One Martini backbone bead per residue (centre of mass of N, CA, C, O) as a GRO file, in nm:
protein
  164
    1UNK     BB    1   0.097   0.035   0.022
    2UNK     BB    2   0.044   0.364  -0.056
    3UNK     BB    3   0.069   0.641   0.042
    4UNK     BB    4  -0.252   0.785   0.042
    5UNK     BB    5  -0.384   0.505   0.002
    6UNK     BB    6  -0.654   0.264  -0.038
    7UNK     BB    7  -0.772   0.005   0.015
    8UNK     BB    8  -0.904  -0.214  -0.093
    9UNK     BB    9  -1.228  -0.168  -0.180
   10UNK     BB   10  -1.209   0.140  -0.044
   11UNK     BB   11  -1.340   0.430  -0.077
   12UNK     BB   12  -1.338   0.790   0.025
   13UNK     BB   13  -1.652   0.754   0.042
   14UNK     BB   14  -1.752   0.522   0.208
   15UNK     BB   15  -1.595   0.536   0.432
   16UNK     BB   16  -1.775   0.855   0.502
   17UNK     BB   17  -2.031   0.713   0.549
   18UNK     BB   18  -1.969   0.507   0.724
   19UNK     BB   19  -1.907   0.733   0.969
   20UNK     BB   20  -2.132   0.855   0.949
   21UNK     BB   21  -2.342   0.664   1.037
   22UNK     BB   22  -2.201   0.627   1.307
   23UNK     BB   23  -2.277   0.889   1.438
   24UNK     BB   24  -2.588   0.837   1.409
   25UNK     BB   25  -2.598   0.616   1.575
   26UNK     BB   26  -2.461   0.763   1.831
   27UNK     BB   27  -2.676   0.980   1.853
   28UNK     BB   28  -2.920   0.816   1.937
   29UNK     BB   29  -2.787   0.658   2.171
   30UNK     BB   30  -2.763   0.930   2.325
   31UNK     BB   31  -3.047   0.970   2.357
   32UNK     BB   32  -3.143   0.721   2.464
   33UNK     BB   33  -2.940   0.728   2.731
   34UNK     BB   34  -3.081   1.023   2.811
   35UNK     BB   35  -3.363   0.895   2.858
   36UNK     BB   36  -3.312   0.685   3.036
   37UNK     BB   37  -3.152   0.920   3.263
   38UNK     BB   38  -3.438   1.078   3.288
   39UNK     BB   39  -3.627   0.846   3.376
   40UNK     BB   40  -3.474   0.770   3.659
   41UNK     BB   41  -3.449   1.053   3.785
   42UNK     BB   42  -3.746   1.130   3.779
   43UNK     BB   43  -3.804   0.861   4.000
   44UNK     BB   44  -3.635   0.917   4.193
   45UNK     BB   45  -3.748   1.200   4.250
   46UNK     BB   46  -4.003   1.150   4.341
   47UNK     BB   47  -4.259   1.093   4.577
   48UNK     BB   48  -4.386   0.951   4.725
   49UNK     BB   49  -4.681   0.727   4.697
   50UNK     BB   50  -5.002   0.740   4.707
   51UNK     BB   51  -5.253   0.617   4.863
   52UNK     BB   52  -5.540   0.534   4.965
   53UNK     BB   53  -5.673   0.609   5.290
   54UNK     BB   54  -5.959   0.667   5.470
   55UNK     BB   55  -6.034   0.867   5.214
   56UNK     BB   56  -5.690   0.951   5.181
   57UNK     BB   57  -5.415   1.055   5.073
   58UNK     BB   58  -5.145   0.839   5.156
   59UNK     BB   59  -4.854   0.743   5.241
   60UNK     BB   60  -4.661   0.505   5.402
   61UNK     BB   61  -4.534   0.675   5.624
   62UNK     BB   62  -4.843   0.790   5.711
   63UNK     BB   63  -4.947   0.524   5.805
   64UNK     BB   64  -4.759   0.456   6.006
   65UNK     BB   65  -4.810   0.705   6.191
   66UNK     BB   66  -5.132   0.628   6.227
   67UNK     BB   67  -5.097   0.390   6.326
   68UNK     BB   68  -4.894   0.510   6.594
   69UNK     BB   69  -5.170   0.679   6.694
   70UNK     BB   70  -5.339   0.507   6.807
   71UNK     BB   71  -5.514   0.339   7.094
   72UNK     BB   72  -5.486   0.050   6.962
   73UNK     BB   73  -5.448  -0.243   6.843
   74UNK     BB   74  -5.717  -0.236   6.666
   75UNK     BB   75  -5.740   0.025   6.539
   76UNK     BB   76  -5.470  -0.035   6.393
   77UNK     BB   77  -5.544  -0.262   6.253
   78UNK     BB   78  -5.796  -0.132   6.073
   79UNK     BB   79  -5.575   0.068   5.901
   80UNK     BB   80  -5.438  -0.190   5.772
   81UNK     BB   81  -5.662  -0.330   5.641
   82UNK     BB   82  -5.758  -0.022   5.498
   83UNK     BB   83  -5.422  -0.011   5.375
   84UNK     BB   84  -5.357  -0.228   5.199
   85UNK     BB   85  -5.162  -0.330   4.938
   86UNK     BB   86  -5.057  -0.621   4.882
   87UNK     BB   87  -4.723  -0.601   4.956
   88UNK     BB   88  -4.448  -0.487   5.062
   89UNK     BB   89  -4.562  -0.242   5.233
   90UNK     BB   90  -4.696  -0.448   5.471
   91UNK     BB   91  -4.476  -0.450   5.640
   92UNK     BB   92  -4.418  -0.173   5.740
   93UNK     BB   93  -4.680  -0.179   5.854
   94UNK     BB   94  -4.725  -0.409   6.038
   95UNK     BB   95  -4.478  -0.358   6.217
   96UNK     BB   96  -4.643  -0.124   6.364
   97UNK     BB   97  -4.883  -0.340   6.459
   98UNK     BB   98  -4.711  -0.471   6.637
   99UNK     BB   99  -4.589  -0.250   6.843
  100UNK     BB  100  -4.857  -0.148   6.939
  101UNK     BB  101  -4.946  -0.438   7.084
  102UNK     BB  102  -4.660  -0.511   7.222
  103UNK     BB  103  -4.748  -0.309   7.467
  104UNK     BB  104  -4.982  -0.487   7.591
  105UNK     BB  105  -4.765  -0.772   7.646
  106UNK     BB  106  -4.445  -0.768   7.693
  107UNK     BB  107  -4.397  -0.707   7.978
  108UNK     BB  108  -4.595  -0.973   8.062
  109UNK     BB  109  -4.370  -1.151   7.966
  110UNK     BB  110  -4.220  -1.424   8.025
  111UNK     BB  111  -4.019  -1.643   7.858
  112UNK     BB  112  -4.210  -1.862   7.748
  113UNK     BB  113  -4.393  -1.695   7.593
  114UNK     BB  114  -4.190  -1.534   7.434
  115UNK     BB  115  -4.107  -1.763   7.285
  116UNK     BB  116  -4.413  -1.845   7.171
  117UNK     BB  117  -4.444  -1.588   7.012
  118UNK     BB  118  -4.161  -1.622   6.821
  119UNK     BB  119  -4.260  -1.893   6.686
  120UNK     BB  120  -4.555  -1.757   6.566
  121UNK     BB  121  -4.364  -1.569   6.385
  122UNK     BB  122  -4.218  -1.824   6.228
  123UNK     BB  123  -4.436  -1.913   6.117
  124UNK     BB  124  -4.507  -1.663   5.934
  125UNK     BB  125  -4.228  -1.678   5.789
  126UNK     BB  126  -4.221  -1.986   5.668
  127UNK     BB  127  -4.541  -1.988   5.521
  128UNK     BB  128  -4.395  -1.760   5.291
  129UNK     BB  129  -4.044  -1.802   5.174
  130UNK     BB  130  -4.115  -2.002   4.888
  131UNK     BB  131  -4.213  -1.772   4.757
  132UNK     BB  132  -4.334  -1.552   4.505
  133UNK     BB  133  -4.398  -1.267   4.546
  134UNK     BB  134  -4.539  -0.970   4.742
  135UNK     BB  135  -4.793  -1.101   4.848
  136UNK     BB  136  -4.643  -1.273   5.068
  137UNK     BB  137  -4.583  -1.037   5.235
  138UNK     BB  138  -4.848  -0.956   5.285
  139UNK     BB  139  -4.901  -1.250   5.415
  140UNK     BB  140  -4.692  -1.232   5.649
  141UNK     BB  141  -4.771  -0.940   5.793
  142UNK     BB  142  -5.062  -1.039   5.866
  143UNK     BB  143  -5.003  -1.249   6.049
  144UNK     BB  144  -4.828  -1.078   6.270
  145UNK     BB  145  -5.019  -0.897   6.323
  146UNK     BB  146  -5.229  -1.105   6.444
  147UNK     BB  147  -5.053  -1.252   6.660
  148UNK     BB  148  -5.040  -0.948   6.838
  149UNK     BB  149  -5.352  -0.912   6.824
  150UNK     BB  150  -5.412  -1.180   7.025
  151UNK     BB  151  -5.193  -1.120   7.260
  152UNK     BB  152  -5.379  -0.823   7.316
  153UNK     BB  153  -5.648  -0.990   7.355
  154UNK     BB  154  -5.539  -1.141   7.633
  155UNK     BB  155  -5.444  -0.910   7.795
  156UNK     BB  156  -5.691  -0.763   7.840
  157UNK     BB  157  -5.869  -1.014   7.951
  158UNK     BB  158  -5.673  -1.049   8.209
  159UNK     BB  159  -5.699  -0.735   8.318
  160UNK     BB  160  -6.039  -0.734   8.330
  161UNK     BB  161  -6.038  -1.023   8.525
  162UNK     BB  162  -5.861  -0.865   8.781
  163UNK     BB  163  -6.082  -0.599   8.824
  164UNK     BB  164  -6.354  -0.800   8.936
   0.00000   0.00000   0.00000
């Protein structure tokens, strides 16, 4: 090959074509992943989503507090069951209403009692550890809350009946 003359079958105008072509790929692909770098980033920004709960548009975080405001482990429960997601998100509400609960009996429990609340907790995590997709995180959620819930309403009535 001769200084500045071109590979055989190859003419410089056909290579400046093909550079072209090359650049309009190049400027397309980079404008698709400025689109997608722009809805990645639109989506980090948003705020959390609200879902409607108790007829008011109320975030995740919303339905926590209000859980945690409650004057009772039922009245917590039923924040719970009106504003299930039936999702992952049922973890985090659930978990409000075990703590909310566990403040009427966790006090009063002896060793053994403690060890089998922990149990009937792990009861629930194992019955639906084996599953895919997040309904099972919130039947695993209603499980745990239910099992506190119970815990709740026999520490009341053995209250009650003391006060008699």
């Amino acid at each position: 090959m001769v200084s500045g003359s071109h590979p055989v079958g190859i003419e410089p105008r056909a290579s400046a074509l093909h550079q072209g072509e090359c650049e309009e790929t190049f400027a397309m692909l980079s404008k698709s992943c400025l689109v997608v770098l722009a809805v990645i980033l639109f989506i980090a920004g948003t705020p959390a989503r609200a879902m409607v709960c108790m007829e008011t548009s109320m975030t995740l975080d919303e339905v926590v507090d209000t859980i945690n405001k409650q004057k009772s482990c039922e009245a917590a429960m039923k924040v719970f069951q009106d504003c299930q997601l039936t999702a992952s998100g049922d973890v985090q509400l659930g978990a409000a209403v075990e703590k909310k609960c566990e403040a009427d009996f966790m006090p009063g429990l002896n060793l053994a009692q403690q060890q089998a609340y922990k149990r009937e907790m792990r009861v629930c995590d194992q019955k639906y550890r084996n599953k895919s997709g997040t309904m099972y995180l919130s039947f695993a959620a209603f499980c745990r809350a239910e099992v506190a819930q119970r815990y709740s309403q026999r520490a009341e009535k053995a209250a009650g009946q003391k006060t008699r």
